[in-house]
Amino acid sequence: MKAKIDKFVLAIIAVVLLAYFVPQWGSSESPIPLDQIGSIGISMIFFFYGLKLSPEQIKTGLKNWKLHLLVQSSTFLIFPLIVLVFYPFMQSAQGKTVWLAFLFLAALPSTVSSSVVMVSIAKGNLPAAIFNASISGLIGIVVTPLWMGLFMQHTAGDFNLGSIYLKLITEILLPVTLGVILQRYWGKFAREYSRYLTLFDKTIILLIIYKSFAESFEEKVFSSVDLLDLLLISIAATALFYVVYFLTGYLADRLGFSQEDRITVQFCGSKKSLVHGTVFSKILFQHMASVGIMLLPLMLFHAIQIFIVSVIAAKLSGR
């Protein structure tokens, strides 16, 4: 099966190019209120996320606790610990910024839609994939800021965990909770129009990416990042993916998982959510000029993980 280039990846590239050539729409002086639109959009994304979060699926999923524990440990412990190993080697200011961007990538939740789709194609344990991808986003609301707070409080004086959690609660947790409460009434609507809701999600993410990169280009944040640096970041992102992918596969084998469970562990435990990453970046790094650099490894990782897992899933589907 021939691997296709993901259209969303192409859209991200187009938006970054737009931010480079037309940054004024995303500047602080712009008459277009992108910050307010982004904040409202974020709340809507997570409200719809709550509508699609079936309590029945969560109850059913809790039974396979070993699989869930391995996936969430990979997502929130193994990933960050691998990145932490390289912290002592970062000497320059630019090196530390790129490392912090990789820590942000490593501390994020697993992606929801693509994990479930790829597990389905590869004939893995689909209910477990739905459970883990869904619960991961909720855990990330608490865990991701904690990981970043360990290092950003020393490098950014305005990084206040209290105010960050307040924004996370009001913009993310409350809309998710409201969505879950209303799931019994509007859940059918969310499932029927899931395709359009996904399009809405991606539109808001592209808007946030545009805003982040427009500000970074205006501040000339990328002036120190050349083609070689971009190549090295891409290689590091690829290596990070493969290390986690094979490590989770090894641990699944040691625990005696079935092939279906192994596929779910590897696919869900090695992926990171661009949706959560762009949303969290707007809250965690709201006063930083280098938001573009903080998102750069994540966007490269997103493209890499989709390409590699698509190829693997296609091969597994024929078994």
PDB file of C-alpha atoms in Angstrom:
ATOM      1  CA  MET A   1       0.000   0.000   0.000  1.00  0.00           C
ATOM      2  CA  LYS A   2       1.407   3.358  -1.044  1.00  0.00           C
ATOM      3  CA  ALA A   3       1.768   5.848   1.812  1.00  0.00           C
ATOM      4  CA  LYS A   4      -0.124   9.106   1.271  1.00  0.00           C
ATOM      5  CA  ILE A   5       1.004  12.532   2.413  1.00  0.00           C
ATOM      6  CA  ASP A   6      -1.357  13.687   5.140  1.00  0.00           C
ATOM      7  CA  LYS A   7      -3.349  16.732   3.986  1.00  0.00           C
ATOM      8  CA  PHE A   8      -3.196  18.268   7.451  1.00  0.00           C
ATOM      9  CA  VAL A   9       0.612  18.186   7.327  1.00  0.00           C
ATOM     10  CA  LEU A  10       0.477  20.045   3.983  1.00  0.00           C
ATOM     11  CA  ALA A  11      -1.953  22.553   5.535  1.00  0.00           C
ATOM     12  CA  ILE A  12       0.479  23.160   8.425  1.00  0.00           C
ATOM     13  CA  ILE A  13       3.317  23.832   5.967  1.00  0.00           C
ATOM     14  CA  ALA A  14       1.083  26.256   4.039  1.00  0.00           C
ATOM     15  CA  VAL A  15       0.097  28.110   7.240  1.00  0.00           C
ATOM     16  CA  VAL A  16       3.744  28.446   8.352  1.00  0.00           C
ATOM     17  CA  LEU A  17       4.617  29.871   4.920  1.00  0.00           C
ATOM     18  CA  LEU A  18       1.671  32.283   5.192  1.00  0.00           C
ATOM     19  CA  ALA A  19       2.925  33.386   8.622  1.00  0.00           C
ATOM     20  CA  TYR A  20       6.372  33.996   7.093  1.00  0.00           C
ATOM     21  CA  PHE A  21       5.150  36.096   4.160  1.00  0.00           C
ATOM     22  CA  VAL A  22       2.134  37.740   5.839  1.00  0.00           C
ATOM     23  CA  PRO A  23       2.918  37.961   9.584  1.00  0.00           C
ATOM     24  CA  GLN A  24       0.985  41.189  10.186  1.00  0.00           C
ATOM     25  CA  TRP A  25      -2.370  39.388  10.603  1.00  0.00           C
ATOM     26  CA  GLY A  26      -0.977  37.630  13.666  1.00  0.00           C
ATOM     27  CA  SER A  27       0.789  40.613  15.232  1.00  0.00           C
ATOM     28  CA  SER A  28      -0.376  42.286  18.434  1.00  0.00           C
ATOM     29  CA  GLU A  29      -1.443  45.353  16.388  1.00  0.00           C
ATOM     30  CA  SER A  30      -3.639  43.284  14.059  1.00  0.00           C
ATOM     31  CA  PRO A  31      -7.344  44.267  13.970  1.00  0.00           C
ATOM     32  CA  ILE A  32      -8.205  40.533  13.738  1.00  0.00           C
ATOM     33  CA  PRO A  33      -8.685  39.226  17.336  1.00  0.00           C
ATOM     34  CA  LEU A  34      -6.924  35.892  16.783  1.00  0.00           C
ATOM     35  CA  ASP A  35      -6.226  35.410  20.501  1.00  0.00           C
ATOM     36  CA  GLN A  36      -9.908  35.669  21.406  1.00  0.00           C
ATOM     37  CA  ILE A  37     -10.967  33.505  18.459  1.00  0.00           C
ATOM     38  CA  GLY A  38      -8.354  30.929  19.487  1.00  0.00           C
ATOM     39  CA  SER A  39      -9.510  30.883  23.114  1.00  0.00           C
ATOM     40  CA  ILE A  40     -13.161  30.403  22.146  1.00  0.00           C
ATOM     41  CA  GLY A  41     -12.130  27.774  19.583  1.00  0.00           C
ATOM     42  CA  ILE A  42     -10.134  25.859  22.201  1.00  0.00           C
ATOM     43  CA  SER A  43     -13.134  25.715  24.530  1.00  0.00           C
ATOM     44  CA  MET A  44     -15.337  24.502  21.668  1.00  0.00           C
ATOM     45  CA  ILE A  45     -12.802  21.791  20.695  1.00  0.00           C
ATOM     46  CA  PHE A  46     -12.837  20.352  24.207  1.00  0.00           C
ATOM     47  CA  PHE A  47     -16.600  20.726  24.568  1.00  0.00           C
ATOM     48  CA  PHE A  48     -17.038  18.550  21.458  1.00  0.00           C
ATOM     49  CA  TYR A  49     -14.329  16.243  22.816  1.00  0.00           C
ATOM     50  CA  GLY A  50     -16.459  15.757  25.940  1.00  0.00           C
ATOM     51  CA  LEU A  51     -19.546  15.075  23.815  1.00  0.00           C
ATOM     52  CA  LYS A  52     -17.691  12.250  22.058  1.00  0.00           C
ATOM     53  CA  LEU A  53     -16.258  10.830  25.303  1.00  0.00           C
ATOM     54  CA  SER A  54     -18.574   7.920  26.032  1.00  0.00           C
ATOM     55  CA  PRO A  55     -18.773   6.957  29.741  1.00  0.00           C
ATOM     56  CA  GLU A  56     -19.646   3.380  28.679  1.00  0.00           C
ATOM     57  CA  GLN A  57     -16.391   3.073  26.706  1.00  0.00           C
ATOM     58  CA  ILE A  58     -14.420   4.340  29.705  1.00  0.00           C
ATOM     59  CA  LYS A  59     -16.069   1.785  32.031  1.00  0.00           C
ATOM     60  CA  THR A  60     -15.388  -1.049  29.588  1.00  0.00           C
ATOM     61  CA  GLY A  61     -11.826   0.075  29.019  1.00  0.00           C
ATOM     62  CA  LEU A  62     -10.866   0.064  32.702  1.00  0.00           C
ATOM     63  CA  LYS A  63     -10.740  -3.743  32.731  1.00  0.00           C
ATOM     64  CA  ASN A  64      -7.485  -4.048  30.735  1.00  0.00           C
ATOM     65  CA  TRP A  65      -5.474  -2.130  33.331  1.00  0.00           C
ATOM     66  CA  LYS A  66      -2.002  -3.499  32.449  1.00  0.00           C
ATOM     67  CA  LEU A  67      -2.290  -2.261  28.874  1.00  0.00           C
ATOM     68  CA  HIS A  68      -3.545   1.159  29.997  1.00  0.00           C
ATOM     69  CA  LEU A  69      -0.798   1.496  32.608  1.00  0.00           C
ATOM     70  CA  LEU A  70       1.891   0.758  30.002  1.00  0.00           C
ATOM     71  CA  VAL A  71       0.436   3.210  27.461  1.00  0.00           C
ATOM     72  CA  GLN A  72       0.092   6.058  29.981  1.00  0.00           C
ATOM     73  CA  SER A  73       3.540   5.315  31.486  1.00  0.00           C
ATOM     74  CA  SER A  74       5.031   5.518  28.004  1.00  0.00           C
ATOM     75  CA  THR A  75       3.168   8.756  27.256  1.00  0.00           C
ATOM     76  CA  PHE A  76       3.905  10.638  30.473  1.00  0.00           C
ATOM     77  CA  LEU A  77       7.015   8.946  31.968  1.00  0.00           C
ATOM     78  CA  ILE A  78       9.139   7.133  29.381  1.00  0.00           C
ATOM     79  CA  PHE A  79       8.972   9.943  26.812  1.00  0.00           C
ATOM     80  CA  PRO A  80      10.009  12.747  29.241  1.00  0.00           C
ATOM     81  CA  LEU A  81      12.697  10.597  30.928  1.00  0.00           C
ATOM     82  CA  ILE A  82      14.363   9.908  27.554  1.00  0.00           C
ATOM     83  CA  VAL A  83      14.492  13.658  26.849  1.00  0.00           C
ATOM     84  CA  LEU A  84      15.761  14.386  30.390  1.00  0.00           C
ATOM     85  CA  VAL A  85      18.855  12.247  29.715  1.00  0.00           C
ATOM     86  CA  PHE A  86      20.098  14.916  27.274  1.00  0.00           C
ATOM     87  CA  TYR A  87      19.571  17.920  29.572  1.00  0.00           C
ATOM     88  CA  PRO A  88      23.168  18.026  30.934  1.00  0.00           C
ATOM     89  CA  PHE A  89      24.513  18.266  27.358  1.00  0.00           C
ATOM     90  CA  MET A  90      22.613  21.486  26.575  1.00  0.00           C
ATOM     91  CA  GLN A  91      25.026  24.359  27.114  1.00  0.00           C
ATOM     92  CA  SER A  92      23.952  27.204  24.803  1.00  0.00           C
ATOM     93  CA  ALA A  93      20.761  29.262  25.209  1.00  0.00           C
ATOM     94  CA  GLN A  94      19.473  28.045  21.843  1.00  0.00           C
ATOM     95  CA  GLY A  95      20.240  24.436  22.765  1.00  0.00           C
ATOM     96  CA  LYS A  96      18.289  24.774  26.005  1.00  0.00           C
ATOM     97  CA  THR A  97      15.306  26.308  24.169  1.00  0.00           C
ATOM     98  CA  VAL A  98      15.231  23.432  21.648  1.00  0.00           C
ATOM     99  CA  TRP A  99      15.612  20.914  24.489  1.00  0.00           C
ATOM    100  CA  LEU A 100      12.690  22.553  26.318  1.00  0.00           C
ATOM    101  CA  ALA A 101      10.639  22.242  23.119  1.00  0.00           C
ATOM    102  CA  PHE A 102      11.443  18.514  23.046  1.00  0.00           C
ATOM    103  CA  LEU A 103      10.446  18.191  26.718  1.00  0.00           C
ATOM    104  CA  PHE A 104       7.149  19.866  25.849  1.00  0.00           C
ATOM    105  CA  LEU A 105       6.679  17.355  23.023  1.00  0.00           C
ATOM    106  CA  ALA A 106       7.546  14.462  25.367  1.00  0.00           C
ATOM    107  CA  ALA A 107       5.160  15.609  28.120  1.00  0.00           C
ATOM    108  CA  LEU A 108       2.088  15.874  25.856  1.00  0.00           C
ATOM    109  CA  PRO A 109      -0.841  13.412  25.746  1.00  0.00           C
ATOM    110  CA  SER A 110      -1.252  10.820  23.012  1.00  0.00           C
ATOM    111  CA  THR A 111      -3.183  11.828  19.912  1.00  0.00           C
ATOM    112  CA  VAL A 112      -6.816  10.674  19.756  1.00  0.00           C
ATOM    113  CA  SER A 113      -8.090  10.406  16.184  1.00  0.00           C
ATOM    114  CA  SER A 114      -5.013   9.112  14.365  1.00  0.00           C
ATOM    115  CA  SER A 115      -4.196   6.574  17.124  1.00  0.00           C
ATOM    116  CA  VAL A 116      -7.673   5.075  16.899  1.00  0.00           C
ATOM    117  CA  VAL A 117      -7.704   5.100  13.085  1.00  0.00           C
ATOM    118  CA  MET A 118      -4.264   3.470  12.796  1.00  0.00           C
ATOM    119  CA  VAL A 119      -5.056   0.800  15.412  1.00  0.00           C
ATOM    120  CA  SER A 120      -8.234   0.021  13.491  1.00  0.00           C
ATOM    121  CA  ILE A 121      -6.318  -0.349  10.199  1.00  0.00           C
ATOM    122  CA  ALA A 122      -3.672  -2.551  11.851  1.00  0.00           C
ATOM    123  CA  LYS A 123      -6.369  -4.750  13.467  1.00  0.00           C
ATOM    124  CA  GLY A 124      -5.305  -3.976  17.021  1.00  0.00           C
ATOM    125  CA  ASN A 125      -7.402  -3.717  20.208  1.00  0.00           C
ATOM    126  CA  LEU A 126      -9.701  -0.871  19.137  1.00  0.00           C
ATOM    127  CA  PRO A 127     -11.728  -0.407  22.395  1.00  0.00           C
ATOM    128  CA  ALA A 128      -8.451  -0.135  24.355  1.00  0.00           C
ATOM    129  CA  ALA A 129      -7.139   2.405  21.831  1.00  0.00           C
ATOM    130  CA  ILE A 130     -10.267   4.547  22.177  1.00  0.00           C
ATOM    131  CA  PHE A 131     -10.024   4.397  25.974  1.00  0.00           C
ATOM    132  CA  ASN A 132      -6.316   5.275  26.138  1.00  0.00           C
ATOM    133  CA  ALA A 133      -6.427   8.024  23.556  1.00  0.00           C
ATOM    134  CA  SER A 134      -9.386   9.603  25.345  1.00  0.00           C
ATOM    135  CA  ILE A 135      -8.123   9.308  28.921  1.00  0.00           C
ATOM    136  CA  SER A 136      -4.651  10.513  27.898  1.00  0.00           C
ATOM    137  CA  GLY A 137      -5.989  13.958  27.038  1.00  0.00           C
ATOM    138  CA  LEU A 138      -7.553  14.327  30.482  1.00  0.00           C
ATOM    139  CA  ILE A 139      -4.376  13.192  32.285  1.00  0.00           C
ATOM    140  CA  GLY A 140      -2.323  15.625  30.193  1.00  0.00           C
ATOM    141  CA  ILE A 141      -4.278  18.609  31.514  1.00  0.00           C
ATOM    142  CA  VAL A 142      -2.663  17.911  34.908  1.00  0.00           C
ATOM    143  CA  VAL A 143       0.671  16.242  34.031  1.00  0.00           C
ATOM    144  CA  THR A 144       1.970  18.300  31.084  1.00  0.00           C
ATOM    145  CA  PRO A 145       2.125  21.631  32.998  1.00  0.00           C
ATOM    146  CA  LEU A 146       3.800  19.835  35.935  1.00  0.00           C
ATOM    147  CA  TRP A 147       6.642  18.558  33.714  1.00  0.00           C
ATOM    148  CA  MET A 148       7.102  21.997  32.121  1.00  0.00           C
ATOM    149  CA  GLY A 149       6.918  23.736  35.485  1.00  0.00           C
ATOM    150  CA  LEU A 150       9.971  21.804  36.724  1.00  0.00           C
ATOM    151  CA  PHE A 151      12.168  23.714  34.266  1.00  0.00           C
ATOM    152  CA  MET A 152      10.281  26.787  33.085  1.00  0.00           C
ATOM    153  CA  GLN A 153       9.976  28.322  36.541  1.00  0.00           C
ATOM    154  CA  HIS A 154      13.764  28.705  36.443  1.00  0.00           C
ATOM    155  CA  THR A 155      13.894  30.154  32.918  1.00  0.00           C
ATOM    156  CA  ALA A 156      10.689  32.195  32.729  1.00  0.00           C
ATOM    157  CA  GLY A 157       9.816  34.435  35.656  1.00  0.00           C
ATOM    158  CA  ASP A 158       6.167  34.749  34.551  1.00  0.00           C
ATOM    159  CA  PHE A 159       5.561  30.985  34.439  1.00  0.00           C
ATOM    160  CA  ASN A 160       2.951  30.666  37.171  1.00  0.00           C
ATOM    161  CA  LEU A 161       1.464  27.191  37.594  1.00  0.00           C
ATOM    162  CA  GLY A 162      -1.515  28.570  39.535  1.00  0.00           C
ATOM    163  CA  SER A 163      -2.636  30.926  36.767  1.00  0.00           C
ATOM    164  CA  ILE A 164      -1.888  28.276  34.125  1.00  0.00           C
ATOM    165  CA  TYR A 165      -4.077  25.698  35.853  1.00  0.00           C
ATOM    166  CA  LEU A 166      -6.818  28.314  36.199  1.00  0.00           C
ATOM    167  CA  LYS A 167      -6.769  28.849  32.418  1.00  0.00           C
ATOM    168  CA  LEU A 168      -6.645  25.081  31.805  1.00  0.00           C
ATOM    169  CA  ILE A 169      -9.666  24.599  34.068  1.00  0.00           C
ATOM    170  CA  THR A 170     -11.726  27.390  32.487  1.00  0.00           C
ATOM    171  CA  GLU A 171     -10.745  26.826  28.829  1.00  0.00           C
ATOM    172  CA  ILE A 172     -10.384  23.018  28.794  1.00  0.00           C
ATOM    173  CA  LEU A 173     -11.609  21.103  31.850  1.00  0.00           C
ATOM    174  CA  LEU A 174     -14.943  22.897  32.262  1.00  0.00           C
ATOM    175  CA  PRO A 175     -15.875  22.541  28.544  1.00  0.00           C
ATOM    176  CA  VAL A 176     -14.900  18.837  28.636  1.00  0.00           C
ATOM    177  CA  THR A 177     -16.999  18.300  31.775  1.00  0.00           C
ATOM    178  CA  LEU A 178     -19.947  20.132  30.228  1.00  0.00           C
ATOM    179  CA  GLY A 179     -19.596  17.997  27.104  1.00  0.00           C
ATOM    180  CA  VAL A 180     -19.580  14.768  29.131  1.00  0.00           C
ATOM    181  CA  ILE A 181     -22.692  15.912  31.063  1.00  0.00           C
ATOM    182  CA  LEU A 182     -24.526  16.711  27.825  1.00  0.00           C
ATOM    183  CA  GLN A 183     -23.222  13.584  26.051  1.00  0.00           C
ATOM    184  CA  ARG A 184     -26.456  11.684  26.648  1.00  0.00           C
ATOM    185  CA  TYR A 185     -28.399  14.427  24.820  1.00  0.00           C
ATOM    186  CA  TRP A 186     -25.984  15.595  22.104  1.00  0.00           C
ATOM    187  CA  GLY A 187     -23.596  12.645  21.851  1.00  0.00           C
ATOM    188  CA  LYS A 188     -25.431  11.297  18.810  1.00  0.00           C
ATOM    189  CA  PHE A 189     -25.073  14.688  17.113  1.00  0.00           C
ATOM    190  CA  ALA A 190     -21.319  14.711  17.820  1.00  0.00           C
ATOM    191  CA  ARG A 191     -20.896  11.231  16.343  1.00  0.00           C
ATOM    192  CA  GLU A 192     -23.001  11.990  13.263  1.00  0.00           C
ATOM    193  CA  TYR A 193     -21.103  15.182  12.487  1.00  0.00           C
ATOM    194  CA  SER A 194     -17.711  13.945  13.703  1.00  0.00           C
ATOM    195  CA  ARG A 195     -16.126  14.675  10.318  1.00  0.00           C
ATOM    196  CA  TYR A 196     -17.158  18.342  10.460  1.00  0.00           C
ATOM    197  CA  LEU A 197     -16.111  18.674  14.098  1.00  0.00           C
ATOM    198  CA  THR A 198     -12.673  17.294  13.183  1.00  0.00           C
ATOM    199  CA  LEU A 199     -12.454  19.914  10.422  1.00  0.00           C
ATOM    200  CA  PHE A 200     -13.329  22.592  12.996  1.00  0.00           C
ATOM    201  CA  ASP A 201     -10.610  21.257  15.352  1.00  0.00           C
ATOM    202  CA  LYS A 202      -7.992  21.416  12.603  1.00  0.00           C
ATOM    203  CA  THR A 203      -9.035  24.932  11.569  1.00  0.00           C
ATOM    204  CA  ILE A 204      -8.542  26.240  15.114  1.00  0.00           C
ATOM    205  CA  ILE A 205      -5.179  24.439  15.377  1.00  0.00           C
ATOM    206  CA  LEU A 206      -4.030  26.000  12.095  1.00  0.00           C
ATOM    207  CA  LEU A 207      -5.102  29.418  13.372  1.00  0.00           C
ATOM    208  CA  ILE A 208      -3.081  28.993  16.584  1.00  0.00           C
ATOM    209  CA  ILE A 209      -0.056  27.765  14.595  1.00  0.00           C
ATOM    210  CA  TYR A 210      -0.318  30.787  12.287  1.00  0.00           C
ATOM    211  CA  LYS A 211      -0.496  33.183  15.243  1.00  0.00           C
ATOM    212  CA  SER A 212       2.472  31.510  17.000  1.00  0.00           C
ATOM    213  CA  PHE A 213       4.700  31.511  13.942  1.00  0.00           C
ATOM    214  CA  ALA A 214       3.696  35.014  12.819  1.00  0.00           C
ATOM    215  CA  GLU A 215       4.807  36.381  16.200  1.00  0.00           C
ATOM    216  CA  SER A 216       8.023  34.331  16.079  1.00  0.00           C
ATOM    217  CA  PHE A 217       8.860  35.544  12.567  1.00  0.00           C
ATOM    218  CA  GLU A 218       8.200  39.158  13.583  1.00  0.00           C
ATOM    219  CA  GLU A 219      10.512  38.755  16.587  1.00  0.00           C
ATOM    220  CA  LYS A 220      13.106  37.042  14.304  1.00  0.00           C
ATOM    221  CA  VAL A 221      13.184  34.037  16.662  1.00  0.00           C
ATOM    222  CA  PHE A 222      14.124  31.683  13.799  1.00  0.00           C
ATOM    223  CA  SER A 223      17.112  33.754  12.653  1.00  0.00           C
ATOM    224  CA  SER A 224      19.433  31.350  14.502  1.00  0.00           C
ATOM    225  CA  VAL A 225      17.775  28.183  13.126  1.00  0.00           C
ATOM    226  CA  ASP A 226      19.353  27.157   9.821  1.00  0.00           C
ATOM    227  CA  LEU A 227      18.703  24.188   7.525  1.00  0.00           C
ATOM    228  CA  LEU A 228      21.231  22.007   9.384  1.00  0.00           C
ATOM    229  CA  ASP A 229      19.483  22.708  12.716  1.00  0.00           C
ATOM    230  CA  LEU A 230      16.146  21.788  11.128  1.00  0.00           C
ATOM    231  CA  LEU A 231      17.635  18.533   9.849  1.00  0.00           C
ATOM    232  CA  LEU A 232      19.086  17.689  13.276  1.00  0.00           C
ATOM    233  CA  ILE A 233      15.745  18.403  14.992  1.00  0.00           C
ATOM    234  CA  SER A 234      14.009  16.135  12.452  1.00  0.00           C
ATOM    235  CA  ILE A 235      16.541  13.338  13.069  1.00  0.00           C
ATOM    236  CA  ALA A 236      16.142  13.722  16.849  1.00  0.00           C
ATOM    237  CA  ALA A 237      12.325  13.587  16.537  1.00  0.00           C
ATOM    238  CA  THR A 238      12.527  10.469  14.356  1.00  0.00           C
ATOM    239  CA  ALA A 239      14.944   8.783  16.775  1.00  0.00           C
ATOM    240  CA  LEU A 240      12.690   9.629  19.733  1.00  0.00           C
ATOM    241  CA  PHE A 241       9.717   8.047  17.982  1.00  0.00           C
ATOM    242  CA  TYR A 242      11.565   4.821  17.131  1.00  0.00           C
ATOM    243  CA  VAL A 243      13.091   4.448  20.612  1.00  0.00           C
ATOM    244  CA  VAL A 244       9.673   4.682  22.268  1.00  0.00           C
ATOM    245  CA  TYR A 245       7.976   2.540  19.598  1.00  0.00           C
ATOM    246  CA  PHE A 246      10.414  -0.365  19.966  1.00  0.00           C
ATOM    247  CA  LEU A 247      10.690   0.007  23.753  1.00  0.00           C
ATOM    248  CA  THR A 248       6.915  -0.226  24.217  1.00  0.00           C
ATOM    249  CA  GLY A 249       6.857  -3.239  21.882  1.00  0.00           C
ATOM    250  CA  TYR A 250       9.587  -4.921  23.949  1.00  0.00           C
ATOM    251  CA  LEU A 251       7.745  -4.236  27.227  1.00  0.00           C
ATOM    252  CA  ALA A 252       4.469  -5.523  25.737  1.00  0.00           C
ATOM    253  CA  ASP A 253       6.215  -8.772  24.764  1.00  0.00           C
ATOM    254  CA  ARG A 254       7.725  -9.129  28.241  1.00  0.00           C
ATOM    255  CA  LEU A 255       4.266  -8.720  29.776  1.00  0.00           C
ATOM    256  CA  GLY A 256       2.858 -11.414  27.495  1.00  0.00           C
ATOM    257  CA  PHE A 257       0.419  -9.173  25.589  1.00  0.00           C
ATOM    258  CA  SER A 258      -1.454 -10.502  22.565  1.00  0.00           C
ATOM    259  CA  GLN A 259      -0.538  -9.100  19.155  1.00  0.00           C
ATOM    260  CA  GLU A 260      -3.688  -6.936  19.172  1.00  0.00           C
ATOM    261  CA  ASP A 261      -2.760  -5.426  22.553  1.00  0.00           C
ATOM    262  CA  ARG A 262       0.865  -4.987  21.456  1.00  0.00           C
ATOM    263  CA  ILE A 263      -0.253  -2.987  18.405  1.00  0.00           C
ATOM    264  CA  THR A 264      -2.416  -0.744  20.600  1.00  0.00           C
ATOM    265  CA  VAL A 265       0.409  -0.170  23.090  1.00  0.00           C
ATOM    266  CA  GLN A 266       2.910   0.722  20.370  1.00  0.00           C
ATOM    267  CA  PHE A 267       0.565   2.949  18.374  1.00  0.00           C
ATOM    268  CA  CYS A 268      -0.963   4.830  21.319  1.00  0.00           C
ATOM    269  CA  GLY A 269       2.172   4.909  23.483  1.00  0.00           C
ATOM    270  CA  SER A 270       4.472   6.350  20.813  1.00  0.00           C
ATOM    271  CA  LYS A 271       2.279   9.179  19.508  1.00  0.00           C
ATOM    272  CA  LYS A 272       1.833  12.776  20.594  1.00  0.00           C
ATOM    273  CA  SER A 273      -1.124  15.108  20.099  1.00  0.00           C
ATOM    274  CA  LEU A 274      -0.632  18.192  17.953  1.00  0.00           C
ATOM    275  CA  VAL A 275      -4.098  19.365  19.026  1.00  0.00           C
ATOM    276  CA  HIS A 276      -3.174  19.365  22.729  1.00  0.00           C
ATOM    277  CA  GLY A 277       0.282  20.733  21.937  1.00  0.00           C
ATOM    278  CA  THR A 278      -0.954  23.820  20.106  1.00  0.00           C
ATOM    279  CA  VAL A 279      -3.677  24.408  22.695  1.00  0.00           C
ATOM    280  CA  PHE A 280      -1.310  23.999  25.657  1.00  0.00           C
ATOM    281  CA  SER A 281       1.334  26.195  23.999  1.00  0.00           C
ATOM    282  CA  LYS A 282      -1.147  29.065  23.849  1.00  0.00           C
ATOM    283  CA  ILE A 283      -1.587  28.799  27.623  1.00  0.00           C
ATOM    284  CA  LEU A 284       1.863  27.678  28.820  1.00  0.00           C
ATOM    285  CA  PHE A 285       3.958  29.989  26.621  1.00  0.00           C
ATOM    286  CA  GLN A 286       1.621  32.954  26.243  1.00  0.00           C
ATOM    287  CA  HIS A 287       4.334  35.461  27.220  1.00  0.00           C
ATOM    288  CA  MET A 288       7.175  33.857  25.269  1.00  0.00           C
ATOM    289  CA  ALA A 289       8.344  35.206  21.891  1.00  0.00           C
ATOM    290  CA  SER A 290       9.711  31.788  20.912  1.00  0.00           C
ATOM    291  CA  VAL A 291       6.375  29.930  20.733  1.00  0.00           C
ATOM    292  CA  GLY A 292       7.199  28.959  17.141  1.00  0.00           C
ATOM    293  CA  ILE A 293      10.358  27.144  18.220  1.00  0.00           C
ATOM    294  CA  MET A 294       8.464  25.463  21.070  1.00  0.00           C
ATOM    295  CA  LEU A 295       6.068  24.017  18.466  1.00  0.00           C
ATOM    296  CA  LEU A 296       8.677  23.139  15.832  1.00  0.00           C
ATOM    297  CA  PRO A 297       9.766  19.668  17.141  1.00  0.00           C
ATOM    298  CA  LEU A 298       6.113  18.773  17.784  1.00  0.00           C
ATOM    299  CA  MET A 299       5.043  19.609  14.221  1.00  0.00           C
ATOM    300  CA  LEU A 300       7.948  17.631  12.761  1.00  0.00           C
ATOM    301  CA  PHE A 301       7.175  14.726  15.105  1.00  0.00           C
ATOM    302  CA  HIS A 302       3.517  14.878  14.059  1.00  0.00           C
ATOM    303  CA  ALA A 303       4.419  14.505  10.376  1.00  0.00           C
ATOM    304  CA  ILE A 304       6.978  11.759  11.117  1.00  0.00           C
ATOM    305  CA  GLN A 305       4.648   9.701  13.341  1.00  0.00           C
ATOM    306  CA  ILE A 306       1.800   9.830  10.810  1.00  0.00           C
ATOM    307  CA  PHE A 307       4.064   8.709   7.957  1.00  0.00           C
ATOM    308  CA  ILE A 308       5.792   5.867   9.840  1.00  0.00           C
ATOM    309  CA  VAL A 309       2.690   4.514  11.583  1.00  0.00           C
ATOM    310  CA  SER A 310       0.674   4.683   8.321  1.00  0.00           C
ATOM    311  CA  VAL A 311       3.260   2.431   6.637  1.00  0.00           C
ATOM    312  CA  ILE A 312       3.359   0.007   9.614  1.00  0.00           C
ATOM    313  CA  ALA A 313      -0.454  -0.091   9.889  1.00  0.00           C
ATOM    314  CA  ALA A 314      -0.780  -0.845   6.155  1.00  0.00           C
ATOM    315  CA  LYS A 315       1.609  -3.794   6.481  1.00  0.00           C
ATOM    316  CA  LEU A 316      -0.142  -5.159   9.588  1.00  0.00           C
ATOM    317  CA  SER A 317      -3.584  -4.854   7.987  1.00  0.00           C
ATOM    318  CA  GLY A 318      -2.740  -7.611   5.497  1.00  0.00           C
ATOM    319  CA  ARG A 319      -1.860 -10.236   8.088  1.00  0.00           C
TER     320      ARG A 319
END
